[in-house]
XYZ file of C-alpha atoms in Angstrom:
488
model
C 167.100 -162.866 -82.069
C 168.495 -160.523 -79.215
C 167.282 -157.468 -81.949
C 163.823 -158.880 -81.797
C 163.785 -159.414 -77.841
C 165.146 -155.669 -77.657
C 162.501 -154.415 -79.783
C 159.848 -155.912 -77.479
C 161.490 -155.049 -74.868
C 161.314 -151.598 -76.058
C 157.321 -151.493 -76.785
C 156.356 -153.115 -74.064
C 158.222 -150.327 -71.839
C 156.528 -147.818 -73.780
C 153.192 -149.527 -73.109
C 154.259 -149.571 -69.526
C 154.988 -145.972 -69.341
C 151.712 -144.897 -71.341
C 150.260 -146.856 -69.073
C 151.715 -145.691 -66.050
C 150.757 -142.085 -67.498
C 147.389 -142.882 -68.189
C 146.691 -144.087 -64.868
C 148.378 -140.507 -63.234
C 146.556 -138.874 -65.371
C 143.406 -140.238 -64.188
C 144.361 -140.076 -60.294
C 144.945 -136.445 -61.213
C 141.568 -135.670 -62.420
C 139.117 -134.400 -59.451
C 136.218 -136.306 -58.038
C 133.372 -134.357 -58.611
C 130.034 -134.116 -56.938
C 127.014 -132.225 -58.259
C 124.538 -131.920 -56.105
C 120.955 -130.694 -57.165
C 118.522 -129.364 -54.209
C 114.967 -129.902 -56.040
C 112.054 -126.530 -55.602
C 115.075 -124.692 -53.485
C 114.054 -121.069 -53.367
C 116.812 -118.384 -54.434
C 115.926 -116.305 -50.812
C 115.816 -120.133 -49.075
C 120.065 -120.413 -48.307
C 121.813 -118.659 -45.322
C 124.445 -116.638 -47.876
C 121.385 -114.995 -49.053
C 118.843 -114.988 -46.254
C 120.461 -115.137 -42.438
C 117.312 -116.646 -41.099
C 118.224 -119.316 -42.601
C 120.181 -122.427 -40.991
C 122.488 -123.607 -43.471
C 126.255 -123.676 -41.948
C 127.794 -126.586 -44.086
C 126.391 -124.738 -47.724
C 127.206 -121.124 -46.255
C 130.622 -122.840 -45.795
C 131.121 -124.124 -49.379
C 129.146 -121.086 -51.023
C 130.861 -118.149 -49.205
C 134.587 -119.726 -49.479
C 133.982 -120.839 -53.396
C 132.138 -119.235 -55.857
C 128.658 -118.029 -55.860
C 126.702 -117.398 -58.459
C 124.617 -114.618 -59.352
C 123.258 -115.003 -63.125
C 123.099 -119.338 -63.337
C 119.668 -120.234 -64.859
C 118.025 -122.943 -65.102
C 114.859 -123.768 -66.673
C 111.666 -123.441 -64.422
C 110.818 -126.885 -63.753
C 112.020 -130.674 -62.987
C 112.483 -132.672 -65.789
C 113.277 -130.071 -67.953
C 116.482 -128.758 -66.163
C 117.731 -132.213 -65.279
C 117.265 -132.925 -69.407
C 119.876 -129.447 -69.678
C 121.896 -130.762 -67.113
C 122.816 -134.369 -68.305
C 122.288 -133.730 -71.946
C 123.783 -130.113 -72.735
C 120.607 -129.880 -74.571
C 118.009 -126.678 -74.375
C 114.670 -128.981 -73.252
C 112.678 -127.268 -76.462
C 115.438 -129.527 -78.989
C 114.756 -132.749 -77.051
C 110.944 -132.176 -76.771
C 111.353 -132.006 -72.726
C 109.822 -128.335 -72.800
C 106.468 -128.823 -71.336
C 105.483 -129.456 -67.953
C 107.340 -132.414 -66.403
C 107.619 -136.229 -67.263
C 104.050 -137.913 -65.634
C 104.788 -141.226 -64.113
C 102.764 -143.297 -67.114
C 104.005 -141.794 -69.821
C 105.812 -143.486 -72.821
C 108.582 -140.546 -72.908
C 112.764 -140.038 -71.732
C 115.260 -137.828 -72.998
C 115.690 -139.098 -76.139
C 118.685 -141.925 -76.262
C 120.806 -140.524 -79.338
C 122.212 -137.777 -76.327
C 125.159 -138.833 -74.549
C 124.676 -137.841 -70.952
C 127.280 -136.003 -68.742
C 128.402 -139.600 -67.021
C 128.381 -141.091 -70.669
C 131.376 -138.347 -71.257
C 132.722 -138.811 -67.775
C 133.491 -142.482 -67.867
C 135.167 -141.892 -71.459
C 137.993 -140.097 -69.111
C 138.029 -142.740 -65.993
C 135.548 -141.861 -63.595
C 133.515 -144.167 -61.839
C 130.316 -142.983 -62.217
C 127.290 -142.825 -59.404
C 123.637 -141.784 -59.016
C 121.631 -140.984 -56.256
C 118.161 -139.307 -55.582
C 115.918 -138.118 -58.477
C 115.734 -139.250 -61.850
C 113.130 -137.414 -63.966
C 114.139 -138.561 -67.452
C 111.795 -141.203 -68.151
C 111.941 -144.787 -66.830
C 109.895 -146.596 -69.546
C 111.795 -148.908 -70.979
C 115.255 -149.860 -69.282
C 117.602 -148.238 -71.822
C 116.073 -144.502 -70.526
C 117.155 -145.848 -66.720
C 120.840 -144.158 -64.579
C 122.591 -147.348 -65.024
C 122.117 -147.727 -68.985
C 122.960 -143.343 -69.460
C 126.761 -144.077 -67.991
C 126.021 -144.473 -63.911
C 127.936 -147.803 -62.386
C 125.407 -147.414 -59.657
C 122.198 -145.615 -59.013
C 119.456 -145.394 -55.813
C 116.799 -143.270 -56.158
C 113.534 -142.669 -57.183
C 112.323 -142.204 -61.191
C 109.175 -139.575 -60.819
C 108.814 -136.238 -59.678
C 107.381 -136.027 -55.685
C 106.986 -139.131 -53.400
C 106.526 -139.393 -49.277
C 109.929 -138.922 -47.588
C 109.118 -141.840 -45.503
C 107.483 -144.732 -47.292
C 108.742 -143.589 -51.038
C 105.161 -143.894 -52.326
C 104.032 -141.703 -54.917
C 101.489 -139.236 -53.445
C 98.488 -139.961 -55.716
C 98.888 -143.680 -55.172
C 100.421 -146.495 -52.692
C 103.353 -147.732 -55.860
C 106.306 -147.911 -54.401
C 109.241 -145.592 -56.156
C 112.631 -146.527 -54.583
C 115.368 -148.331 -57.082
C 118.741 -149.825 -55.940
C 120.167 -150.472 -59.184
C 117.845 -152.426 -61.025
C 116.162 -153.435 -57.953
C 113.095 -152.253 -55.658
C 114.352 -150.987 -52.684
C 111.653 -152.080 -50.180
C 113.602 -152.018 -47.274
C 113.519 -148.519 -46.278
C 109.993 -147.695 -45.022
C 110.420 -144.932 -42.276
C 113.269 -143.532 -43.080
C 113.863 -140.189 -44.602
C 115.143 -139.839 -48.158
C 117.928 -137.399 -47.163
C 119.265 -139.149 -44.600
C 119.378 -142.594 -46.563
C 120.838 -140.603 -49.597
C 123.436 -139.253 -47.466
C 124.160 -142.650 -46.039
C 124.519 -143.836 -49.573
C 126.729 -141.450 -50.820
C 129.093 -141.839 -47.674
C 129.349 -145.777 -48.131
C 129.973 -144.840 -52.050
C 132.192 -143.023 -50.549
C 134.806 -144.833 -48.395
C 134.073 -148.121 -50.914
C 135.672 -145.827 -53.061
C 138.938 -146.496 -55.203
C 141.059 -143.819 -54.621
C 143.447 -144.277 -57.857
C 140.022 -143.480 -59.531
C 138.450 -140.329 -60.403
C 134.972 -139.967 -59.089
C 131.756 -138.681 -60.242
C 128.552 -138.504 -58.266
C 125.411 -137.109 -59.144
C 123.162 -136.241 -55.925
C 119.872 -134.627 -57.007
C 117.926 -134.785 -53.432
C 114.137 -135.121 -52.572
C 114.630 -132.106 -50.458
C 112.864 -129.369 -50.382
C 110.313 -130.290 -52.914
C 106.907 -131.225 -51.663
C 105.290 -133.204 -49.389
C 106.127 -130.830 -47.446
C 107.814 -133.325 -44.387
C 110.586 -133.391 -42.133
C 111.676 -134.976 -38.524
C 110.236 -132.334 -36.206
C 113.905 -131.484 -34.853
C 114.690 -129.875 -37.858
C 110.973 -128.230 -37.897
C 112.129 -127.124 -34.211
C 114.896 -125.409 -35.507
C 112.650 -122.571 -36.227
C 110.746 -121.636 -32.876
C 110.331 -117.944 -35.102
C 108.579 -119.009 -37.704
C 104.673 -118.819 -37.256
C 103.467 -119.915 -40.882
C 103.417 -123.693 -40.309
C 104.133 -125.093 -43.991
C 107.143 -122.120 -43.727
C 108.534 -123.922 -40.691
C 108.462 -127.468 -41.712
C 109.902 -126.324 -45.307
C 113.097 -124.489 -43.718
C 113.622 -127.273 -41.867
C 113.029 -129.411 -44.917
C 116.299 -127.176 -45.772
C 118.418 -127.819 -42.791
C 118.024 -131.303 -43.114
C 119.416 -130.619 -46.563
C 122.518 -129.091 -45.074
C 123.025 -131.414 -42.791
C 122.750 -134.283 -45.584
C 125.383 -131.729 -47.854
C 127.815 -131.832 -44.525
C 127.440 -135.639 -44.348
C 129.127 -136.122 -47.881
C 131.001 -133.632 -47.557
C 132.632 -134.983 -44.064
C 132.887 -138.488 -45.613
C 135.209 -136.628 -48.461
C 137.635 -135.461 -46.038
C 137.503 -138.671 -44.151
C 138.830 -140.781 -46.732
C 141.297 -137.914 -48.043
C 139.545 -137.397 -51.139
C 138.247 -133.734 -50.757
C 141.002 -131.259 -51.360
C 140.761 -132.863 -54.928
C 137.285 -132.960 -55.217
C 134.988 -130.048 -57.136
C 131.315 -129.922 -56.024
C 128.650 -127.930 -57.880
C 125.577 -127.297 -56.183
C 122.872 -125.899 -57.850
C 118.839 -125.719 -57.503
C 116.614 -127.365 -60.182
C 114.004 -124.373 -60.572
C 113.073 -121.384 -58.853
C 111.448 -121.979 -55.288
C 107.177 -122.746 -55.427
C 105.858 -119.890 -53.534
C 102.514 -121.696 -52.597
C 104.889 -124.485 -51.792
C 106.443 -122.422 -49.089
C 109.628 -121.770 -50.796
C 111.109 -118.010 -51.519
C 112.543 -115.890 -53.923
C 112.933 -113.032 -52.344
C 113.742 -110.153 -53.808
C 113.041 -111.823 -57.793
C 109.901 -111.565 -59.486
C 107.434 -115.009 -59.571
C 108.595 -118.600 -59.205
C 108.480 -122.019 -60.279
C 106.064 -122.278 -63.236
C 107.038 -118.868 -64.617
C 109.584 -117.571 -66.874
C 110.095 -114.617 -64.561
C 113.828 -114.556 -62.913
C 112.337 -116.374 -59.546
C 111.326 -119.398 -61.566
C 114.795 -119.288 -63.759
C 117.519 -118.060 -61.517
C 118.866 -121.146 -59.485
C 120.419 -120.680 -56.068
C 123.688 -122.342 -57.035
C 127.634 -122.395 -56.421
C 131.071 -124.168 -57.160
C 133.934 -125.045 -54.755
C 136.785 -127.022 -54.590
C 139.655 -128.554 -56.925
C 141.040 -126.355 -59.670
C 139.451 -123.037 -59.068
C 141.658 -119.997 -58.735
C 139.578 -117.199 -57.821
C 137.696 -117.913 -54.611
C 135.707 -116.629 -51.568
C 133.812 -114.288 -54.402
C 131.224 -114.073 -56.566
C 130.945 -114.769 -60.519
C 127.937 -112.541 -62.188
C 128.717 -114.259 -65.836
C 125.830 -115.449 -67.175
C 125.454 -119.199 -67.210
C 122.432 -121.918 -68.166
C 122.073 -124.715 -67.186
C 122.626 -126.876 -70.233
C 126.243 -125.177 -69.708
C 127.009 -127.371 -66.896
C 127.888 -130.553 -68.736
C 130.633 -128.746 -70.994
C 131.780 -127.572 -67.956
C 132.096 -129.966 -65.845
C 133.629 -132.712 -68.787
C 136.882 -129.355 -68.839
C 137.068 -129.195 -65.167
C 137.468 -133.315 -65.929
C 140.405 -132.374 -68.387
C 137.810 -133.732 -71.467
C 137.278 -131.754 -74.135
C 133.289 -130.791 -74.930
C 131.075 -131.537 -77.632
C 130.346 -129.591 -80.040
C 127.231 -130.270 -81.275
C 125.394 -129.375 -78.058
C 123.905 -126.400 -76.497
C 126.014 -125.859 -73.943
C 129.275 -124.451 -73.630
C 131.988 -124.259 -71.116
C 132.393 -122.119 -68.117
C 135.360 -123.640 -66.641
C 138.376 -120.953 -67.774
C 136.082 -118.113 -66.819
C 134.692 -119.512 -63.375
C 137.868 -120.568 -61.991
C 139.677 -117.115 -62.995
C 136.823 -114.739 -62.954
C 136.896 -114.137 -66.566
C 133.891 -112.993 -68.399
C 131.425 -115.750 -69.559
C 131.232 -116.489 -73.372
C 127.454 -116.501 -73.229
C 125.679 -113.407 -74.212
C 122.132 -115.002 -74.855
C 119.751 -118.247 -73.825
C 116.436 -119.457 -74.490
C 114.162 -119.343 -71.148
C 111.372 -121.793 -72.884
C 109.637 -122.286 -76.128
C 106.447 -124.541 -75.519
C 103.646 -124.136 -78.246
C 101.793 -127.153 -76.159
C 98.514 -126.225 -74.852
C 98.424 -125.054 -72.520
C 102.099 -123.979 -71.022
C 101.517 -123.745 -67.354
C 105.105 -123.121 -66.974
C 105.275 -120.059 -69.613
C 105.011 -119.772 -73.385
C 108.254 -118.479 -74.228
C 110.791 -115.994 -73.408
C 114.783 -114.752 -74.589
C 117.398 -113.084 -73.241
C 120.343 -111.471 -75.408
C 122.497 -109.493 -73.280
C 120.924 -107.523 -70.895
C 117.868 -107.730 -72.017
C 114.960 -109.836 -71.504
C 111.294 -110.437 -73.782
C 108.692 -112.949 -72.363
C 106.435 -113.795 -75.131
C 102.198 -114.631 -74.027
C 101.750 -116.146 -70.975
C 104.523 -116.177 -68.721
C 103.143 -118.740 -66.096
C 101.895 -118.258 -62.406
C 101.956 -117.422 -59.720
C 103.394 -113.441 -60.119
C 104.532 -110.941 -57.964
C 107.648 -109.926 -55.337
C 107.153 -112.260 -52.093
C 108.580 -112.209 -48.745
C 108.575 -115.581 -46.614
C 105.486 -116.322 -45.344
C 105.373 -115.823 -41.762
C 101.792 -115.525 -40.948
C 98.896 -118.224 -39.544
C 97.911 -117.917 -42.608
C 99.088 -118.923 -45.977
C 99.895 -116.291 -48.295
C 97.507 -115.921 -51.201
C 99.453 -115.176 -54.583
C 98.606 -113.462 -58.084
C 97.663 -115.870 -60.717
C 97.833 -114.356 -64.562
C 95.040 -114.691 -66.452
C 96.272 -117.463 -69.850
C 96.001 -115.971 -72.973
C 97.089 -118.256 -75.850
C 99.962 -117.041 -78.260
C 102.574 -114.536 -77.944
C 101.098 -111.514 -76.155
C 101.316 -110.010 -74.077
C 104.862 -108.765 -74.269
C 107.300 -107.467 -71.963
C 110.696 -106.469 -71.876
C 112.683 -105.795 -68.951
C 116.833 -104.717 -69.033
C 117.619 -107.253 -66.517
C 121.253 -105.971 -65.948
C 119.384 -102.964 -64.222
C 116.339 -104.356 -63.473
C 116.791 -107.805 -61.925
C 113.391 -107.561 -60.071
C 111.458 -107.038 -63.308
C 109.712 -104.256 -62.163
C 110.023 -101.755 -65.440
C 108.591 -103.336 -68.369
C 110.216 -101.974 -71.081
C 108.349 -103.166 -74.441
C 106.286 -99.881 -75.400
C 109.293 -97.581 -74.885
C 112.060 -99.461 -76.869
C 109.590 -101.665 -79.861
C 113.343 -101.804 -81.877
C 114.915 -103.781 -78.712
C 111.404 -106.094 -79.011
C 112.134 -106.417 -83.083
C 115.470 -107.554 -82.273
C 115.190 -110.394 -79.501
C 111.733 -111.327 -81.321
C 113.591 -112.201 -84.378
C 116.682 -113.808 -82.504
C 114.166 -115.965 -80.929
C 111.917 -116.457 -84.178
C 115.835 -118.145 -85.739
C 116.006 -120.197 -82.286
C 111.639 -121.385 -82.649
C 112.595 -122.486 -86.403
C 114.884 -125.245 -84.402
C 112.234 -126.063 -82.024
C 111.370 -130.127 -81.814
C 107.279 -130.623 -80.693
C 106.629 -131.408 -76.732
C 106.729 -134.651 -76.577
C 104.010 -135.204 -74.153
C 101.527 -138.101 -74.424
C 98.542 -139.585 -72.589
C 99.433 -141.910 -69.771
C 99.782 -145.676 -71.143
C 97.907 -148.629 -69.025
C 100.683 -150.597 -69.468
C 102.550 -148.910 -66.803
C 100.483 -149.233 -63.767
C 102.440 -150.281 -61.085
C 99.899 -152.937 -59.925
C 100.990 -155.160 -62.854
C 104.427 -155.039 -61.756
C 104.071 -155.852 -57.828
C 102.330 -152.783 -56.572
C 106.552 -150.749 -57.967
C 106.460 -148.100 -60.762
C 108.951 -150.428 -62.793
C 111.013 -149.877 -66.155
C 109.929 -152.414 -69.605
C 106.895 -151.609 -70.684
C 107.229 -149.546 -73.790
């Protein structure tokens, strides 16, 4: 009898002690925040550009880790499918265009999304801001894809103040599985903000946390509260004054959360990853300044995101990291800085050992788009593989090297002329020729054979756009006058 009572004895103190390591183990883990800033320009952040006002992300950026060759693909839903899936958008059929509100479509549910992986390791998991993965049926939804909690919105654009989608009065504000009709006059950032801070000091602190904050800001309606518009008596072009306000009010949102971290104790162990969705829309305002193009194109000012790291478990700091890095590398990365250990069956890869020491980055090549759709208004296709760089047909719009605006009048842009298939084709040695200003493809046609057939092995891979007609069955007016979830 007293051998059996010892030999419980002895597993449940073993329990208790795996327990008790499981638990530090978790409280050891950081909180993480990634925030996304949706249509920020590369040239539209003080690190890069002094004119602009940007102290709490000039804080992060210049005392972390900056980085100068992160892509991301060159529009909404198709980056936010690489960021929570690992997955280049041309293998889940997210390559072309965006997600419309009425169609039948999300990320397709056989990927396990980053929070998925998180919450395997003990994080509570949290959403706020923009969706852009499909919202048909509830199963495609934040809060069925690993989030505890989500507030946001599920399309692409709505007014800051009312959360209306701009081609109709449908309300597109979600607390959980709720409308969220309460918040008529306020502006997105600032109730995302508030959000995030009550997340925030509700938080348990023996917990790990996760929190994905993809903001409305800076992408258009171009809108903001006229003090931050004020903020930029210098500015004459009037759409380039509201928009770098539009990006203050950003900052000030970032230094909200950020402020709330330290508050409750929680931000020396906390690693935040901030990162634009796309390159800045020039006829939107935004700038990439000095890159080549912008949102829509495949050129580096529609790929390049304006994006850094700081915080918990980085070693090298106050620098900059020029490894290359895409976007669907940002879930492997951020499931090691967790203490997880990746998939392998993904596209992406993991970053962590090289950002945090300054290490060189594992990747050598990426696929900017592959979209055989007609017709690709955000570029046909393009490869890089090492330094070099071949854009396939057409390579979107609008082209050409832009300062800010800062005239009464808007700036008129290049538009290419489409031409279906894959010509034209240019080459460009991006390592010393960032701005895409020598195309390289009639001098060196062996460099073109090469990345052509690399990229002919990565189109043989290729899943079809999954882009359909708009269904009837989602209009909002069947559902109370709310674009709602259940109706495919």
């Amino acid at each position: 009898m007293m051998i059996q009572y010892a030999r419980v004895m002895v597993v449940l103190m073993i329990l208790a002690l795996f327990l008790s390591l499981l638990s530090l183990s978790s409280a050891q883990r950081p909180n993480i925040v990634f925030i996304v800033a949706d249509d920020l320009g590369w040239n539209d952040v003080g690190f890069r550009n002094p004119d602009m006002k940007t102290p709490n992300i000039d804080k992060l950026a210049t005392e972390g880790i900056i980085f100068e060759n992160a892509y991301v693909q060159n529009l909404c839903s198709p980056s936010r499918t690489a960021f929570m899936s690992g997955m280049y958008p041309f293998h889940a059929g997210m390559q072309h265009e965006v997600l419309l509100p009425g169609q039948a479509v999300c990320v397709p549910l056989n990927y396990t999304f980053l929070p998925q992986e998180l919450k395997k390791l003990g994080y509570a998991t949290h959403m706020i801001g923009k969706w852009h993965l499909g919202f048909c049926k509830w199963e495609c939804t934040p809060t069925y894809r690993g989030f505890d909690t989500y507030f946001g919105y599920y399309n692409a654009a709505e007014d800051y103040y009312n959360h209306s989608t701009g081609w109709d009065p449908s309300l597109d504000y979600h607390d959980n599985l709720l409308h969220a009709r309460n918040y008529s006059g306020v502006y997105s950032a600032f109730t995302f903000a508030q959000r995030a801070v009550d997340i925030i000091h509700q938080h348990n602190a023996s917990q790990p946390l996760f929190m994905y904050l993809p903001y409305q800001n800076v992408h258009a309606p171009i809108e903001v509260p006229k003090m931050y518009e004020d903020m930029y008596p210098n500015v004459v072009n009037t759409g380039r004054r509201i928009y770098s306000g539009m990006v203050s009010a950003l900052d000030e949102a970032v230094g909200n959360v950020t402020q709330a971290l330290k508050d409750r104790g929680l931000f020396e162990n906390t690693l935040i990853l901030f990162t634009a969705d796309n390159g800045g829309p020039l006829e939107r305002y935004a700038n990439n300044w000095p890159l080549r193009g912008g949102k829509h194109t495949v050129w580096e000012g529609g790929t390049k995101g304006a994006s850094f790291m700081y915080g918990a478990g980085l070693q090298k700091t106050k620098t900059t990291y020029d490894g290359m890095i895409h976007a669907v590398d940002w879930k492997s990365t951020l499931v090691s800085a967790a203490g997880g250990t990746p998939e392998t069956d993904i596209d992406g890869m993991s970053h962590w050992d090289s950002i945090r020491s300054g290490l060189p980055s594992s990747r050598t090549e990426f696929i900017y788009n592959i979209d055989d759709f007609e017709i690709p208004v955000e570029g046909h296709a393009g490869i890089r593989v090492g330094d070099y760089k071949l854009i396939l047909g057409y390579p979107g719009g609008p082209d050409g090297w832009h300062r800010p605006m800062n005239r009464t009048q808007d700036d008129i842009f290049e538009q290419t002329v489409y031409t279906k298939g894959d010509r034209p084709i240019h080459l460009f040695n991006i390592r010393e020729d960032p701005t895409e200003h020598n195309d390289l493809a009639q001098q060196m046609p062996d460099m073109v054979a090469k990345l052509r057939a690399r990229f002919e092995d990565y189109k043989k891979t290729m899943v079809p756009a999954n882009f359909p007609n708009t269904d009837p069955a989602s209009d909002p007016r069947l559902y109370g006058g709310a674009w709602t979830p259940g109706w495919c």
